[in-house]
């Protein structure tokens, strides 16, 4: 199993003449910061259209190039140099009879700066199709599409949504923060510009005796020399939780005020902490309130573990190794064990068999 979290904020192309539409931007190559919009191009003094790709740099959010293909036998790429009044008409994509079809859509016109522009906007409400295409080393491909209904009609200005693909919790966070990332099992983010930091500490498989109060006591012990400013009970996803405010002095940048939430859900404990300058205390309070009110749980059904697992480098291959799995060599097997009854065993060997034959042989030998 694997996962993909689809952020329904997508690219919106527009010009200086009030023309705009949502567009699909394709990466020019895997991992590139350059993305292309497919369409057709027409000079202002011509009635002739040619297929073209409008390329944007996602790092700078600016137009980079306009490319077409030469009409001679070479078919080599050729760069177009836009002039004021030139037209770029995007191709609108449709999904019909298992295929992606395209037809000319909205037209955009280059301004005196010879540019078009894009921004990130919430996808409009409605039914959309979402698809994956996978290709193996043999060149075989498989495609799968699903229909999804998007409802972005009720949004909180200034906030974005984080959905955790591992544990299924979801909350709103300020769009002026970086996207939350895992550092081992700690979910972390911070302001792009500023001193506010945010983290979620997760405690799985808790004893039934653990409560929000005991999580709070443990957190305060870890914090050390801080002053409790206030504490009260709140509801997070309909469950009793504690909200604790604290203050301390940090020599390098002065007085800090933080607020953390402690709660337990289905045997997993959460400590959600927002820490910022005391001068930003009102903002910190407002952010924590939004996080508490928006916190919910989704059935993601993945079963993967949070954090980036370390990589074990073995003879001929590498594999991600969970921290709870110990490694040892057992005969010809690379063996990873977690307790007496849970293990993963791997090995490589030369073979002339097809994939199914190899799998059957490995299962027979492992048993």
Short mmCIF file of C-alpha atoms in Angstrom, two decimals:
data_model
loop_
_atom_site.label_atom_id
_atom_site.label_comp_id
_atom_site.label_asym_id
_atom_site.label_seq_id
_atom_site.Cartn_x
_atom_site.Cartn_y
_atom_site.Cartn_z
CA UNK A 1 0.00 0.00 0.00
CA UNK A 2 0.97 3.61 -0.50
CA UNK A 3 -0.83 6.93 -0.37
CA UNK A 4 -1.22 10.25 -2.10
CA UNK A 5 -2.80 13.23 -0.33
CA UNK A 6 -4.56 15.38 -2.93
CA UNK A 7 -4.51 19.07 -2.05
CA UNK A 8 -7.54 20.59 -3.80
CA UNK A 9 -5.79 23.95 -4.14
CA UNK A 10 -4.69 23.97 -7.78
CA UNK A 11 -3.13 26.23 -10.40
CA UNK A 12 -5.22 29.07 -11.85
CA UNK A 13 -3.96 30.72 -15.05
CA UNK A 14 -4.84 34.36 -15.77
CA UNK A 15 -3.83 37.38 -17.84
CA UNK A 16 -4.02 41.16 -17.44
CA UNK A 17 -7.38 41.32 -19.26
CA UNK A 18 -9.61 39.50 -16.72
CA UNK A 19 -9.34 36.10 -18.42
CA UNK A 20 -8.74 33.17 -16.08
CA UNK A 21 -9.29 29.43 -15.69
CA UNK A 22 -8.06 26.43 -13.73
CA UNK A 23 -5.39 24.50 -15.64
CA UNK A 24 -3.42 21.28 -15.34
CA UNK A 25 0.34 21.87 -15.11
CA UNK A 26 2.51 18.91 -16.10
CA UNK A 27 6.09 18.57 -14.79
CA UNK A 28 8.57 18.89 -17.63
CA UNK A 29 10.46 15.95 -16.08
CA UNK A 30 10.31 14.08 -12.75
CA UNK A 31 11.47 16.26 -9.89
CA UNK A 32 11.68 19.42 -12.00
CA UNK A 33 10.55 22.82 -10.75
CA UNK A 34 9.36 23.61 -14.31
CA UNK A 35 5.73 22.83 -15.18
CA UNK A 36 4.00 23.14 -18.54
CA UNK A 37 0.45 24.04 -19.58
CA UNK A 38 -0.67 22.48 -22.87
CA UNK A 39 -2.45 24.64 -25.41
CA UNK A 40 -2.14 26.32 -28.77
CA UNK A 41 -0.52 29.64 -29.75
CA UNK A 42 -1.53 32.37 -32.20
CA UNK A 43 0.31 35.54 -33.15
CA UNK A 44 -1.74 38.73 -32.83
CA UNK A 45 -1.49 39.39 -36.59
CA UNK A 46 -2.29 35.81 -37.66
CA UNK A 47 -5.23 33.40 -37.81
CA UNK A 48 -2.96 30.33 -37.60
CA UNK A 49 -2.64 28.26 -34.40
CA UNK A 50 0.22 25.95 -33.45
CA UNK A 51 0.43 23.55 -30.51
CA UNK A 52 2.57 24.98 -27.71
CA UNK A 53 3.58 24.47 -24.09
CA UNK A 54 3.58 27.40 -21.67
CA UNK A 55 6.26 26.72 -19.03
CA UNK A 56 6.25 28.16 -15.50
CA UNK A 57 8.85 27.98 -12.75
CA UNK A 58 7.06 26.87 -9.58
CA UNK A 59 9.90 28.06 -7.38
CA UNK A 60 9.62 31.67 -8.57
CA UNK A 61 5.92 31.48 -9.62
CA UNK A 62 6.83 33.14 -12.93
CA UNK A 63 6.63 32.42 -16.64
CA UNK A 64 9.79 30.76 -17.95
CA UNK A 65 9.40 29.78 -21.63
CA UNK A 66 6.91 29.10 -24.43
CA UNK A 67 7.79 26.08 -26.55
CA UNK A 68 6.46 24.60 -29.77
CA UNK A 69 7.69 21.99 -32.26
CA UNK A 70 9.29 22.92 -35.57
CA UNK A 71 7.11 22.16 -38.58
CA UNK A 72 9.95 20.60 -40.60
CA UNK A 73 10.85 16.91 -40.57
CA UNK A 74 13.11 17.32 -37.54
CA UNK A 75 10.22 18.11 -35.21
CA UNK A 76 12.76 19.74 -32.90
CA UNK A 77 11.64 22.00 -30.04
CA UNK A 78 11.56 25.70 -30.84
CA UNK A 79 11.13 28.59 -28.42
CA UNK A 80 8.44 31.18 -29.06
CA UNK A 81 9.04 34.78 -27.98
CA UNK A 82 5.64 36.22 -27.02
CA UNK A 83 4.61 39.66 -28.22
CA UNK A 84 1.87 41.88 -26.73
CA UNK A 85 -1.54 40.70 -27.95
CA UNK A 86 -0.45 37.16 -28.83
CA UNK A 87 -2.97 34.49 -27.81
CA UNK A 88 -2.45 31.29 -25.82
CA UNK A 89 -5.53 29.05 -25.77
CA UNK A 90 -5.38 26.27 -23.18
CA UNK A 91 -6.58 22.75 -23.88
CA UNK A 92 -9.44 21.74 -21.59
CA UNK A 93 -9.14 18.11 -20.49
CA UNK A 94 -12.07 15.70 -20.26
CA UNK A 95 -12.34 12.08 -19.18
CA UNK A 96 -14.55 10.04 -21.51
CA UNK A 97 -14.75 6.31 -22.26
CA UNK A 98 -11.63 5.60 -20.24
CA UNK A 99 -9.54 8.16 -22.11
CA UNK A 100 -8.40 11.72 -21.43
CA UNK A 101 -9.66 13.94 -24.25
CA UNK A 102 -8.78 17.57 -24.92
CA UNK A 103 -10.33 20.48 -26.79
CA UNK A 104 -9.56 24.21 -27.08
CA UNK A 105 -10.71 26.14 -24.03
CA UNK A 106 -10.20 29.62 -22.57
CA UNK A 107 -7.95 32.09 -24.42
CA UNK A 108 -5.35 34.28 -22.70
CA UNK A 109 -3.48 37.27 -24.14
CA UNK A 110 0.07 38.39 -23.42
CA UNK A 111 0.35 41.91 -21.99
CA UNK A 112 3.01 44.58 -22.50
CA UNK A 113 5.30 42.55 -20.21
CA UNK A 114 4.85 39.60 -22.64
CA UNK A 115 3.66 37.40 -19.77
CA UNK A 116 0.81 35.33 -18.39
CA UNK A 117 0.45 34.55 -14.69
CA UNK A 118 -0.76 31.86 -12.31
CA UNK A 119 -1.80 31.51 -8.69
CA UNK A 120 -2.94 28.70 -6.38
CA UNK A 121 -6.71 28.72 -5.77
CA UNK A 122 -9.23 26.32 -4.18
CA UNK A 123 -10.70 24.00 -6.80
CA UNK A 124 -14.30 24.98 -7.66
CA UNK A 125 -17.10 22.85 -6.24
CA UNK A 126 -18.26 19.96 -8.38
CA UNK A 127 -17.43 16.46 -9.58
CA UNK A 128 -13.86 15.89 -10.69
CA UNK A 129 -11.95 12.84 -11.85
CA UNK A 130 -8.65 11.88 -10.31
CA UNK A 131 -6.31 9.33 -11.84
CA UNK A 132 -3.06 7.45 -11.45
CA UNK A 133 -0.90 5.90 -14.13
CA UNK A 134 1.88 3.47 -13.22
CA UNK A 135 4.55 1.92 -15.43
CA UNK A 136 6.84 -0.99 -14.58
CA UNK A 137 10.38 -1.57 -15.80
CA UNK A 138 9.04 -3.67 -18.67
CA UNK A 139 7.05 -0.75 -20.06
CA UNK A 140 3.63 -2.11 -19.07
CA UNK A 141 1.23 0.57 -17.83
CA UNK A 142 -1.95 0.59 -15.79
CA UNK A 143 -4.34 3.49 -15.33
CA UNK A 144 -7.04 3.97 -12.72
CA UNK A 145 -9.53 6.84 -12.35
CA UNK A 146 -12.05 7.69 -9.67
CA UNK A 147 -14.75 10.36 -9.49
CA UNK A 148 -14.57 12.75 -6.53
CA UNK A 149 -16.97 15.43 -5.34
CA UNK A 150 -15.14 18.56 -4.16
CA UNK A 151 -16.78 21.02 -1.77
CA UNK A 152 -14.62 24.09 -1.17
CA UNK A 153 -17.59 26.38 -0.56
CA UNK A 154 -16.88 26.65 3.18
CA UNK A 155 -13.26 27.65 3.72
CA UNK A 156 -11.48 29.49 6.52
CA UNK A 157 -9.55 32.43 5.03
CA UNK A 158 -5.85 32.36 5.84
CA UNK A 159 -5.79 28.63 6.66
CA UNK A 160 -5.01 25.37 4.87
CA UNK A 161 -5.82 21.77 5.77
CA UNK A 162 -3.38 19.07 6.85
CA UNK A 163 -4.56 15.44 6.56
CA UNK A 164 -2.25 12.92 8.17
CA UNK A 165 -1.92 9.90 5.84
CA UNK A 166 -0.73 7.62 8.64
CA UNK A 167 -3.15 8.18 11.53
CA UNK A 168 -5.99 10.00 9.79
CA UNK A 169 -6.16 13.15 11.91
CA UNK A 170 -6.92 16.43 10.17
CA UNK A 171 -6.70 20.10 11.17
CA UNK A 172 -6.40 23.64 9.84
CA UNK A 173 -3.12 25.55 10.06
CA UNK A 174 -2.15 29.09 8.91
CA UNK A 175 -1.18 29.33 5.24
CA UNK A 176 1.77 31.51 6.34
CA UNK A 177 3.35 28.34 7.79
CA UNK A 178 5.37 25.71 5.98
CA UNK A 179 3.59 22.45 5.18
CA UNK A 180 3.87 20.14 8.24
CA UNK A 181 6.52 17.41 7.91
CA UNK A 182 7.54 14.46 10.02
CA UNK A 183 10.90 14.42 11.78
CA UNK A 184 10.98 10.79 12.87
CA UNK A 185 7.60 10.52 14.67
CA UNK A 186 7.30 14.25 15.45
CA UNK A 187 5.08 16.32 13.14
CA UNK A 188 6.60 19.79 12.83
CA UNK A 189 6.20 23.12 11.05
CA UNK A 190 6.87 26.83 11.61
CA UNK A 191 6.15 30.26 10.20
CA UNK A 192 7.82 31.07 6.89
CA UNK A 193 8.74 34.43 8.40
CA UNK A 194 8.63 34.65 12.18
CA UNK A 195 9.40 32.75 15.36
CA UNK A 196 6.24 30.67 15.89
CA UNK A 197 6.79 26.90 15.90
CA UNK A 198 4.25 24.09 15.88
CA UNK A 199 4.63 20.41 16.68
CA UNK A 200 2.48 17.35 17.30
CA UNK A 201 3.97 14.67 19.54
CA UNK A 202 2.29 11.28 19.11
CA UNK A 203 2.20 8.52 21.73
CA UNK A 204 0.83 5.28 20.24
CA UNK A 205 -0.45 2.21 22.10
CA UNK A 206 -1.07 3.96 25.40
CA UNK A 207 -2.20 2.23 28.56
CA UNK A 208 -5.87 2.84 29.36
CA UNK A 209 -4.82 4.74 32.49
CA UNK A 210 -3.22 7.55 30.46
CA UNK A 211 -5.36 10.70 30.41
CA UNK A 212 -5.02 14.26 29.08
CA UNK A 213 -3.90 15.25 32.60
CA UNK A 214 -1.06 12.71 32.66
CA UNK A 215 0.05 13.77 29.16
CA UNK A 216 0.08 17.37 30.37
CA UNK A 217 2.18 16.45 33.43
CA UNK A 218 4.69 14.57 31.25
CA UNK A 219 4.90 17.49 28.80
CA UNK A 220 5.54 20.02 31.58
CA UNK A 221 8.29 17.79 32.94
CA UNK A 222 9.93 17.72 29.50
CA UNK A 223 9.59 21.50 29.10
CA UNK A 224 11.44 22.21 32.34
CA UNK A 225 11.53 25.78 33.65
CA UNK A 226 8.34 27.33 32.27
CA UNK A 227 5.49 29.14 34.04
CA UNK A 228 1.89 27.96 33.68
CA UNK A 229 -0.24 30.97 32.70
CA UNK A 230 -3.64 29.26 32.59
CA UNK A 231 -5.29 25.93 31.85
CA UNK A 232 -8.82 24.85 31.01
CA UNK A 233 -10.82 22.00 29.55
CA UNK A 234 -11.77 22.05 25.87
CA UNK A 235 -13.31 19.64 23.38
CA UNK A 236 -11.16 18.35 20.53
CA UNK A 237 -13.08 16.25 18.00
CA UNK A 238 -15.78 15.87 20.65
CA UNK A 239 -13.38 14.43 23.23
CA UNK A 240 -12.37 15.95 26.60
CA UNK A 241 -8.98 17.65 26.30
CA UNK A 242 -6.77 20.04 28.22
CA UNK A 243 -5.48 23.40 26.99
CA UNK A 244 -2.43 24.69 28.87
CA UNK A 245 -0.73 28.07 28.34
CA UNK A 246 2.85 28.61 29.46
CA UNK A 247 5.52 31.29 29.34
CA UNK A 248 9.31 31.46 29.50
CA UNK A 249 12.25 33.65 28.60
CA UNK A 250 14.53 32.69 25.73
CA UNK A 251 17.81 34.65 25.96
CA UNK A 252 18.30 35.03 22.20
CA UNK A 253 14.84 36.49 21.39
CA UNK A 254 13.03 37.35 24.64
CA UNK A 255 9.71 36.37 26.19
CA UNK A 256 7.78 33.44 24.72
CA UNK A 257 4.19 32.30 25.19
CA UNK A 258 2.99 28.87 24.15
CA UNK A 259 -0.20 26.82 24.32
CA UNK A 260 -0.49 23.06 24.05
CA UNK A 261 -3.43 20.67 23.82
CA UNK A 262 -3.38 17.16 25.30
CA UNK A 263 -5.91 14.46 24.41
CA UNK A 264 -6.24 10.73 23.73
CA UNK A 265 -7.98 9.06 20.78
CA UNK A 266 -8.33 5.29 20.33
CA UNK A 267 -5.30 4.52 22.47
CA UNK A 268 -3.08 7.18 20.88
CA UNK A 269 -2.02 10.27 22.82
CA UNK A 270 -1.53 13.67 21.21
CA UNK A 271 0.33 16.75 22.45
CA UNK A 272 -0.29 19.67 20.06
CA UNK A 273 2.00 22.62 20.85
CA UNK A 274 2.17 26.16 19.40
CA UNK A 275 5.09 28.28 20.69
CA UNK A 276 5.67 31.93 19.73
CA UNK A 277 6.82 35.32 20.94
CA UNK A 278 4.80 36.89 23.76
CA UNK A 279 4.20 39.85 21.44
CA UNK A 280 2.28 37.42 19.18
CA UNK A 281 0.24 35.95 22.05
CA UNK A 282 -3.16 36.91 20.62
CA UNK A 283 -2.29 35.29 17.29
CA UNK A 284 -1.09 32.15 19.07
CA UNK A 285 -4.38 31.94 20.99
CA UNK A 286 -6.42 32.36 17.80
CA UNK A 287 -4.40 29.70 15.94
CA UNK A 288 -4.77 27.16 18.76
CA UNK A 289 -8.52 27.83 18.86
CA UNK A 290 -8.83 27.12 15.12
CA UNK A 291 -6.71 23.96 15.43
CA UNK A 292 -8.85 22.67 18.31
CA UNK A 293 -12.14 23.44 16.56
CA UNK A 294 -11.06 21.96 13.21
CA UNK A 295 -9.37 18.80 14.53
CA UNK A 296 -11.09 15.67 13.24
CA UNK A 297 -10.33 12.10 12.19
CA UNK A 298 -10.64 10.42 8.80
CA UNK A 299 -10.54 6.73 7.91
CA UNK A 300 -7.41 6.72 5.75
CA UNK A 301 -7.02 2.93 5.86
CA UNK A 302 -3.32 2.91 5.02
CA UNK A 303 -1.63 1.31 8.03
CA UNK A 304 1.80 2.82 7.31
CA UNK A 305 3.97 4.30 10.04
CA UNK A 306 4.73 8.03 10.40
CA UNK A 307 8.20 9.40 9.87
CA UNK A 308 11.03 8.65 7.50
CA UNK A 309 12.45 5.23 8.30
CA UNK A 310 16.23 4.83 8.15
CA UNK A 311 17.59 2.92 5.16
CA UNK A 312 19.44 -0.35 5.68
CA UNK A 313 22.11 -0.92 3.01
CA UNK A 314 22.36 -4.64 2.33
CA UNK A 315 24.19 -6.76 -0.23
CA UNK A 316 22.76 -5.70 -3.57
CA UNK A 317 19.78 -3.66 -2.40
CA UNK A 318 18.52 -1.18 0.19
CA UNK A 319 15.35 -1.30 2.28
CA UNK A 320 13.56 1.04 4.71
CA UNK A 321 13.92 -0.26 8.26
CA UNK A 322 11.42 0.68 11.01
CA UNK A 323 13.13 1.63 14.26
CA UNK A 324 11.35 -1.19 16.12
CA UNK A 325 12.72 -3.91 13.80
CA UNK A 326 16.15 -5.33 14.66
CA UNK A 327 18.35 -6.70 11.86
CA UNK A 328 20.37 -9.88 11.74
CA UNK A 329 21.70 -12.26 9.09
CA UNK A 330 20.00 -15.68 9.15
CA UNK A 331 21.59 -18.00 6.60
CA UNK A 332 20.96 -16.49 3.18
CA UNK A 333 18.19 -14.26 4.54
CA UNK A 334 18.29 -10.62 5.63
CA UNK A 335 16.04 -10.82 8.68
CA UNK A 336 14.24 -7.93 10.44
CA UNK A 337 12.37 -8.84 13.60
CA UNK A 338 10.03 -7.01 15.98
CA UNK A 339 9.27 -9.34 18.87
CA UNK A 340 8.80 -13.08 18.83
CA UNK A 341 6.09 -13.32 16.16
CA UNK A 342 6.63 -10.41 13.73
CA UNK A 343 9.43 -10.34 11.17
CA UNK A 344 10.35 -9.55 7.57
CA UNK A 345 12.86 -11.75 5.74
CA UNK A 346 14.48 -10.74 2.43
CA UNK A 347 17.04 -12.22 0.10
CA UNK A 348 18.21 -12.00 -3.51
CA UNK A 349 19.28 -14.79 -5.84
CA UNK A 350 19.94 -15.21 -9.57
CA UNK A 351 16.98 -16.74 -11.37
CA UNK A 352 15.63 -17.41 -14.83
CA UNK A 353 12.05 -17.71 -13.55
CA UNK A 354 9.29 -15.19 -14.18
CA UNK A 355 7.96 -13.06 -11.33
CA UNK A 356 5.28 -15.55 -10.28
CA UNK A 357 7.79 -18.39 -10.25
CA UNK A 358 10.21 -16.40 -8.10
CA UNK A 359 7.48 -15.52 -5.59
CA UNK A 360 6.31 -19.14 -5.34
CA UNK A 361 9.89 -20.32 -4.79
CA UNK A 362 10.54 -17.74 -2.07
CA UNK A 363 7.30 -18.62 -0.27
CA UNK A 364 8.15 -22.32 -0.43
CA UNK A 365 11.65 -21.76 0.96
CA UNK A 366 10.47 -19.36 3.66
CA UNK A 367 7.95 -21.87 4.96
#
